C-alpha cells in the first residue's frame, strides 16, 4: 500500500509539473514576448541606421571641404601662373617700349652723322647745323611721354583688381575688372581682365555670367594667350552643369587647336575622366 501511495504521489507531481510547464512551451500563451523582441530589434536597427547616416554626413562634409581646398589650390595655381606671365610681360615691356626711343635716337644720330660732313667741309656754314638737330628732339620726347602714363595707369588698376580677386574679394574684383574694361576696352590688359572677370563669376558659381564672359575672351581676343584657358573653363562649366556633349566639344577643341599647352593637357585629363 505504501508503495502504491508513493507511486500515486509521484504521478501527481509529474502531472502538476507538466501542467505548469505547458504554458511556457505553448507559443500562444504569451503573445507579447515575440512582439517585444521584434520592437527591440527594430529599434536596434534604427540606431544603427542613424549612426551610419551620421557617418555619411561626416564623409560628405569632409569631401565638401576637400573640394573647396582643391578649388582654392587651383585658383592659387592659376594666380601664380598669371603672375609669372605678367612678370615676364612686364620684363618684356621695357624692351618693347625701348625700340621707339632707340629708333628716334638712331634717327637723330644718323641725321647728325649726315650733317657732320657738310659741317667739316665748309666751316663757315654754321646756319645749316642747328636746323636739323634741334626740332626733332623735342617732338620725339613729347610724343613718347603720354603713352607710358596711360599704360602705367591701366597696369596699376589691373594689378589692383587682380590682387583683390586673389585675396578672395570676388564681388569687388568683378566691379574693378568691369570698370577697367570700360575704360580700356582695347588696352594692353583687356584680354586678361576679361578672363579674370569670367573667373570671378565662376568662383561665385554665377555660371551664366561666367560662360558669357569666357566666350568674350574667345570672340573678342582670338589671338590672346588666354583663349585656350577660356575654352578649358567653358568645358569645366558645361561639365558642372551636366552638359556632357558641350563639355566634350570645348575640351576637344582645346586639345586639337592648342596642342602642347597646359590647357590642352588639363583638357585631356578631363576627357579621360569623363570616358571612365
Short mmCIF file of C-alpha atoms in Angstrom, two decimals:
data_model
loop_
_atom_site.label_atom_id
_atom_site.label_comp_id
_atom_site.label_asym_id
_atom_site.label_seq_id
_atom_site.Cartn_x
_atom_site.Cartn_y
_atom_site.Cartn_z
CA UNK A 1 0.00 0.00 0.00
CA UNK A 2 2.80 2.39 0.85
CA UNK A 3 4.45 1.73 -2.49
CA UNK A 4 1.17 2.37 -4.30
CA UNK A 5 0.69 5.64 -2.42
CA UNK A 6 4.18 6.83 -3.23
CA UNK A 7 3.66 5.93 -6.90
CA UNK A 8 0.39 7.85 -7.00
CA UNK A 9 2.02 10.88 -5.40
CA UNK A 10 4.87 10.74 -7.95
CA UNK A 11 2.42 10.58 -10.81
CA UNK A 12 0.51 13.53 -9.38
CA UNK A 13 3.63 15.63 -9.04
CA UNK A 14 4.62 14.80 -12.63
CA UNK A 15 1.25 15.87 -13.91
CA UNK A 16 1.40 19.12 -11.98
CA UNK A 17 4.89 19.83 -13.25
CA UNK A 18 3.94 19.14 -16.85
CA UNK A 19 0.81 21.21 -16.45
CA UNK A 20 2.78 24.16 -15.07
CA UNK A 21 5.40 23.86 -17.84
CA UNK A 22 2.84 23.62 -20.60
CA UNK A 23 2.04 27.35 -20.78
CA UNK A 24 5.75 28.12 -21.08
CA UNK A 25 6.19 25.82 -24.06
CA UNK A 26 2.94 26.97 -25.66
CA UNK A 27 3.78 29.83 -28.03
CA UNK A 28 0.28 31.20 -27.83
CA UNK A 29 0.28 31.55 -24.09
CA UNK A 30 2.38 34.77 -24.04
CA UNK A 31 1.79 36.67 -27.35
CA UNK A 32 3.59 39.82 -26.07
CA UNK A 33 7.04 38.27 -25.78
CA UNK A 34 7.76 37.88 -29.54
CA UNK A 35 6.46 41.41 -30.33
CA UNK A 36 8.71 42.95 -27.68
CA UNK A 37 11.72 41.21 -29.19
CA UNK A 38 10.74 42.47 -32.64
CA UNK A 39 10.41 46.03 -31.36
CA UNK A 40 13.80 45.87 -29.72
CA UNK A 41 15.30 44.53 -32.95
CA UNK A 42 13.73 47.34 -34.99
CA UNK A 43 14.96 49.95 -32.54
CA UNK A 44 18.44 48.48 -32.71
CA UNK A 45 18.39 48.68 -36.50
CA UNK A 46 17.16 52.27 -36.37
CA UNK A 47 20.01 53.23 -34.07
CA UNK A 48 22.45 51.53 -36.43
CA UNK A 49 20.98 53.40 -39.42
CA UNK A 50 21.21 56.70 -37.55
CA UNK A 51 24.87 56.11 -36.79
CA UNK A 52 25.53 55.20 -40.43
CA UNK A 53 23.74 58.37 -41.60
CA UNK A 54 25.86 60.46 -39.25
CA UNK A 55 29.00 58.81 -40.62
CA UNK A 56 27.86 59.53 -44.19
CA UNK A 57 27.19 63.16 -43.31
CA UNK A 58 30.66 63.45 -41.88
CA UNK A 59 32.13 61.98 -45.06
CA UNK A 60 30.11 64.40 -47.21
CA UNK A 61 31.33 67.35 -45.14
CA UNK A 62 34.92 66.16 -45.44
CA UNK A 63 34.56 65.77 -49.21
CA UNK A 64 32.99 69.23 -49.49
CA UNK A 65 35.92 70.70 -47.58
CA UNK A 66 38.34 68.80 -49.78
CA UNK A 67 36.66 70.14 -52.92
CA UNK A 68 36.80 73.68 -51.53
CA UNK A 69 40.51 73.25 -50.75
CA UNK A 70 41.16 71.93 -54.25
CA UNK A 71 39.34 74.90 -55.76
CA UNK A 72 41.46 77.26 -53.70
CA UNK A 73 44.63 75.45 -54.77
CA UNK A 74 43.53 75.62 -58.39
CA UNK A 75 42.82 79.34 -58.11
CA UNK A 76 46.22 79.87 -56.49
CA UNK A 77 47.86 77.84 -59.25
CA UNK A 78 46.26 79.98 -61.97
CA UNK A 79 47.02 83.11 -59.99
CA UNK A 80 50.69 82.18 -59.67
CA UNK A 81 50.80 81.30 -63.35
CA UNK A 82 49.24 84.61 -64.28
CA UNK A 83 51.66 86.45 -62.00
CA UNK A 84 54.59 84.80 -63.73
CA UNK A 85 53.17 85.64 -67.12
CA UNK A 86 52.66 89.22 -66.05
CA UNK A 87 56.19 89.35 -64.67
CA UNK A 88 57.51 88.10 -67.99
CA UNK A 89 55.39 90.56 -69.93
CA UNK A 90 56.45 93.34 -67.57
CA UNK A 91 60.06 92.37 -68.13
CA UNK A 92 59.42 92.48 -71.86
CA UNK A 93 57.59 95.81 -71.82
CA UNK A 94 60.70 97.98 -71.43
CA UNK A 95 62.26 96.12 -74.33
CA UNK A 96 59.10 96.73 -76.35
CA UNK A 97 58.99 100.34 -75.26
CA UNK A 98 62.62 100.97 -75.99
CA UNK A 99 62.62 100.49 -79.79
CA UNK A 100 60.68 103.72 -80.48
CA UNK A 101 63.12 105.66 -78.28
CA UNK A 102 66.11 103.87 -79.68
CA UNK A 103 64.75 104.30 -83.16
CA UNK A 104 64.35 108.04 -82.67
CA UNK A 105 67.82 108.32 -81.17
CA UNK A 106 69.21 106.35 -84.09
CA UNK A 107 67.48 108.69 -86.47
CA UNK A 108 68.86 111.69 -84.64
CA UNK A 109 72.37 110.24 -84.58
CA UNK A 110 72.16 109.39 -88.28
CA UNK A 111 70.95 112.89 -89.02
CA UNK A 112 73.82 114.25 -87.00
CA UNK A 113 76.22 111.93 -88.77
CA UNK A 114 74.83 113.03 -92.09
CA UNK A 115 75.22 116.65 -91.11
CA UNK A 116 78.84 116.24 -89.98
CA UNK A 117 80.47 116.14 -93.46
CA UNK A 118 78.95 119.44 -94.60
CA UNK A 119 79.99 121.00 -91.30
CA UNK A 120 83.58 119.81 -91.64
CA UNK A 121 83.96 120.66 -95.33
CA UNK A 122 82.62 124.24 -95.35
CA UNK A 123 83.40 125.52 -91.86
CA UNK A 124 81.70 128.92 -92.30
CA UNK A 125 78.21 127.42 -92.98
CA UNK A 126 77.10 127.30 -89.35
CA UNK A 127 73.46 128.16 -90.12
CA UNK A 128 72.74 124.67 -91.50
CA UNK A 129 73.90 122.86 -88.34
CA UNK A 130 71.18 123.94 -85.81
CA UNK A 131 68.18 123.39 -88.07
CA UNK A 132 68.22 119.55 -88.44
CA UNK A 133 69.30 118.74 -84.86
CA UNK A 134 67.11 120.94 -82.66
CA UNK A 135 63.49 120.44 -83.92
CA UNK A 136 63.29 116.58 -83.98
CA UNK A 137 64.48 116.05 -80.39
CA UNK A 138 61.63 117.88 -78.56
CA UNK A 139 58.99 116.36 -80.85
CA UNK A 140 60.23 112.80 -80.18
CA UNK A 141 60.29 113.36 -76.42
CA UNK A 142 56.84 114.94 -76.40
CA UNK A 143 55.31 112.04 -78.34
CA UNK A 144 56.91 109.28 -76.24
CA UNK A 145 55.84 110.55 -72.79
CA UNK A 146 52.00 110.27 -72.80
CA UNK A 147 51.83 106.56 -73.84
CA UNK A 148 53.69 105.14 -70.81
CA UNK A 149 51.50 107.21 -68.46
CA UNK A 150 48.26 105.65 -69.81
CA UNK A 151 49.78 102.16 -69.85
CA UNK A 152 51.01 102.56 -66.29
CA UNK A 153 47.53 103.62 -65.15
CA UNK A 154 45.93 100.59 -66.80
CA UNK A 155 48.58 98.26 -65.41
CA UNK A 156 48.19 99.59 -61.87
CA UNK A 157 44.42 99.19 -61.99
CA UNK A 158 44.70 95.71 -63.44
CA UNK A 159 47.16 94.66 -60.74
CA UNK A 160 44.87 96.08 -58.05
CA UNK A 161 41.86 94.19 -59.42
CA UNK A 162 43.88 91.01 -59.74
CA UNK A 163 45.15 91.26 -56.15
CA UNK A 164 41.59 91.89 -54.97
CA UNK A 165 40.41 88.70 -56.66
CA UNK A 166 43.32 86.72 -55.32
CA UNK A 167 42.55 87.89 -51.78
CA UNK A 168 39.03 86.48 -52.08
CA UNK A 169 37.05 89.72 -52.56
CA UNK A 170 35.24 88.42 -55.63
CA UNK A 171 32.39 90.92 -55.83
CA UNK A 172 34.75 93.87 -55.53
CA UNK A 173 37.08 92.33 -58.12
CA UNK A 174 34.18 91.93 -60.56
CA UNK A 175 33.40 95.65 -60.28
CA UNK A 176 37.05 96.61 -60.72
CA UNK A 177 37.52 94.44 -63.81
CA UNK A 178 34.28 95.76 -65.31
CA UNK A 179 35.42 99.35 -64.81
CA UNK A 180 38.83 98.52 -66.25
CA UNK A 181 37.30 97.01 -69.38
CA UNK A 182 35.01 100.01 -69.74
CA UNK A 183 37.89 102.47 -69.55
CA UNK A 184 40.39 100.39 -71.57
CA UNK A 185 38.34 98.23 -73.98
CA UNK A 186 41.35 97.76 -76.25
CA UNK A 187 44.04 98.10 -73.62
CA UNK A 188 47.10 96.01 -73.11
CA UNK A 189 45.45 94.02 -70.29
CA UNK A 190 41.95 93.86 -71.74
CA UNK A 191 42.09 90.13 -72.56
CA UNK A 192 43.46 89.26 -69.11
CA UNK A 193 40.88 91.49 -67.45
CA UNK A 194 38.09 89.77 -69.37
CA UNK A 195 39.43 86.33 -68.43
CA UNK A 196 39.73 87.08 -64.71
CA UNK A 197 36.32 88.72 -64.71
CA UNK A 198 34.94 85.41 -66.01
CA UNK A 199 36.97 83.53 -63.42
CA UNK A 200 35.47 85.67 -60.64
CA UNK A 201 31.98 84.84 -61.89
CA UNK A 202 32.88 81.15 -61.95
CA UNK A 203 34.18 81.23 -58.39
CA UNK A 204 30.87 82.79 -57.32
CA UNK A 205 29.12 79.96 -59.23
CA UNK A 206 27.41 82.50 -61.49
CA UNK A 207 27.70 80.09 -64.38
CA UNK A 208 25.66 82.07 -66.94
CA UNK A 209 27.72 85.22 -66.41
CA UNK A 210 30.96 83.20 -66.38
CA UNK A 211 30.02 81.45 -69.61
CA UNK A 212 29.27 84.75 -71.36
CA UNK A 213 32.49 86.33 -70.07
CA UNK A 214 34.69 83.39 -71.17
CA UNK A 215 33.03 83.43 -74.60
CA UNK A 216 34.01 87.11 -74.92
CA UNK A 217 37.64 86.15 -74.37
CA UNK A 218 37.40 83.75 -77.29
CA UNK A 219 35.41 86.02 -79.62
CA UNK A 220 36.90 89.45 -78.85
CA UNK A 221 40.53 88.43 -78.26
CA UNK A 222 41.14 85.47 -80.62
CA UNK A 223 44.92 85.98 -80.57
CA UNK A 224 45.18 86.14 -76.79
CA UNK A 225 47.09 83.54 -74.83
CA UNK A 226 44.02 83.30 -72.58
CA UNK A 227 41.85 81.72 -75.28
CA UNK A 228 42.89 78.07 -74.52
CA UNK A 229 42.26 78.63 -70.81
CA UNK A 230 38.89 80.24 -71.54
CA UNK A 231 37.83 77.26 -73.68
CA UNK A 232 39.00 74.90 -70.94
CA UNK A 233 36.92 76.73 -68.34
CA UNK A 234 33.90 76.66 -70.65
CA UNK A 235 34.31 72.89 -70.79
CA UNK A 236 34.50 72.74 -67.00
CA UNK A 237 31.34 74.82 -66.65
CA UNK A 238 29.38 72.60 -69.05
CA UNK A 239 30.64 69.55 -67.18
CA UNK A 240 29.49 71.01 -63.85
CA UNK A 241 26.10 71.73 -65.40
CA UNK A 242 25.96 68.10 -66.62
CA UNK A 243 26.07 69.09 -70.29
CA UNK A 244 28.48 66.31 -71.24
CA UNK A 245 28.24 66.81 -75.02
CA UNK A 246 29.07 70.52 -74.87
CA UNK A 247 31.83 69.86 -72.36
CA UNK A 248 33.46 67.35 -74.73
CA UNK A 249 33.19 69.83 -77.62
CA UNK A 250 35.02 72.55 -75.71
CA UNK A 251 37.66 70.22 -74.28
CA UNK A 252 38.28 68.56 -77.65
CA UNK A 253 38.63 72.00 -79.24
CA UNK A 254 41.36 72.82 -76.75
CA UNK A 255 43.30 69.63 -77.44
CA UNK A 256 43.04 69.95 -81.23
CA UNK A 257 43.52 73.71 -81.63
CA UNK A 258 46.10 74.29 -78.90
CA UNK A 259 48.15 71.09 -78.53
CA UNK A 260 51.08 71.13 -76.16
CA UNK A 261 49.65 73.84 -73.92
CA UNK A 262 48.86 73.45 -70.25
CA UNK A 263 45.18 73.91 -71.06
CA UNK A 264 45.34 71.06 -73.59
CA UNK A 265 46.95 68.79 -71.02
CA UNK A 266 44.22 69.54 -68.48
CA UNK A 267 41.55 69.06 -71.15
CA UNK A 268 42.96 65.63 -71.99
CA UNK A 269 42.81 64.61 -68.34
CA UNK A 270 39.22 65.79 -68.06
CA UNK A 271 38.21 63.93 -71.21
CA UNK A 272 39.84 60.76 -69.87
CA UNK A 273 37.95 61.21 -66.61
CA UNK A 274 34.65 61.62 -68.49
CA UNK A 275 35.22 58.46 -70.53
CA UNK A 276 35.64 56.27 -67.47
#
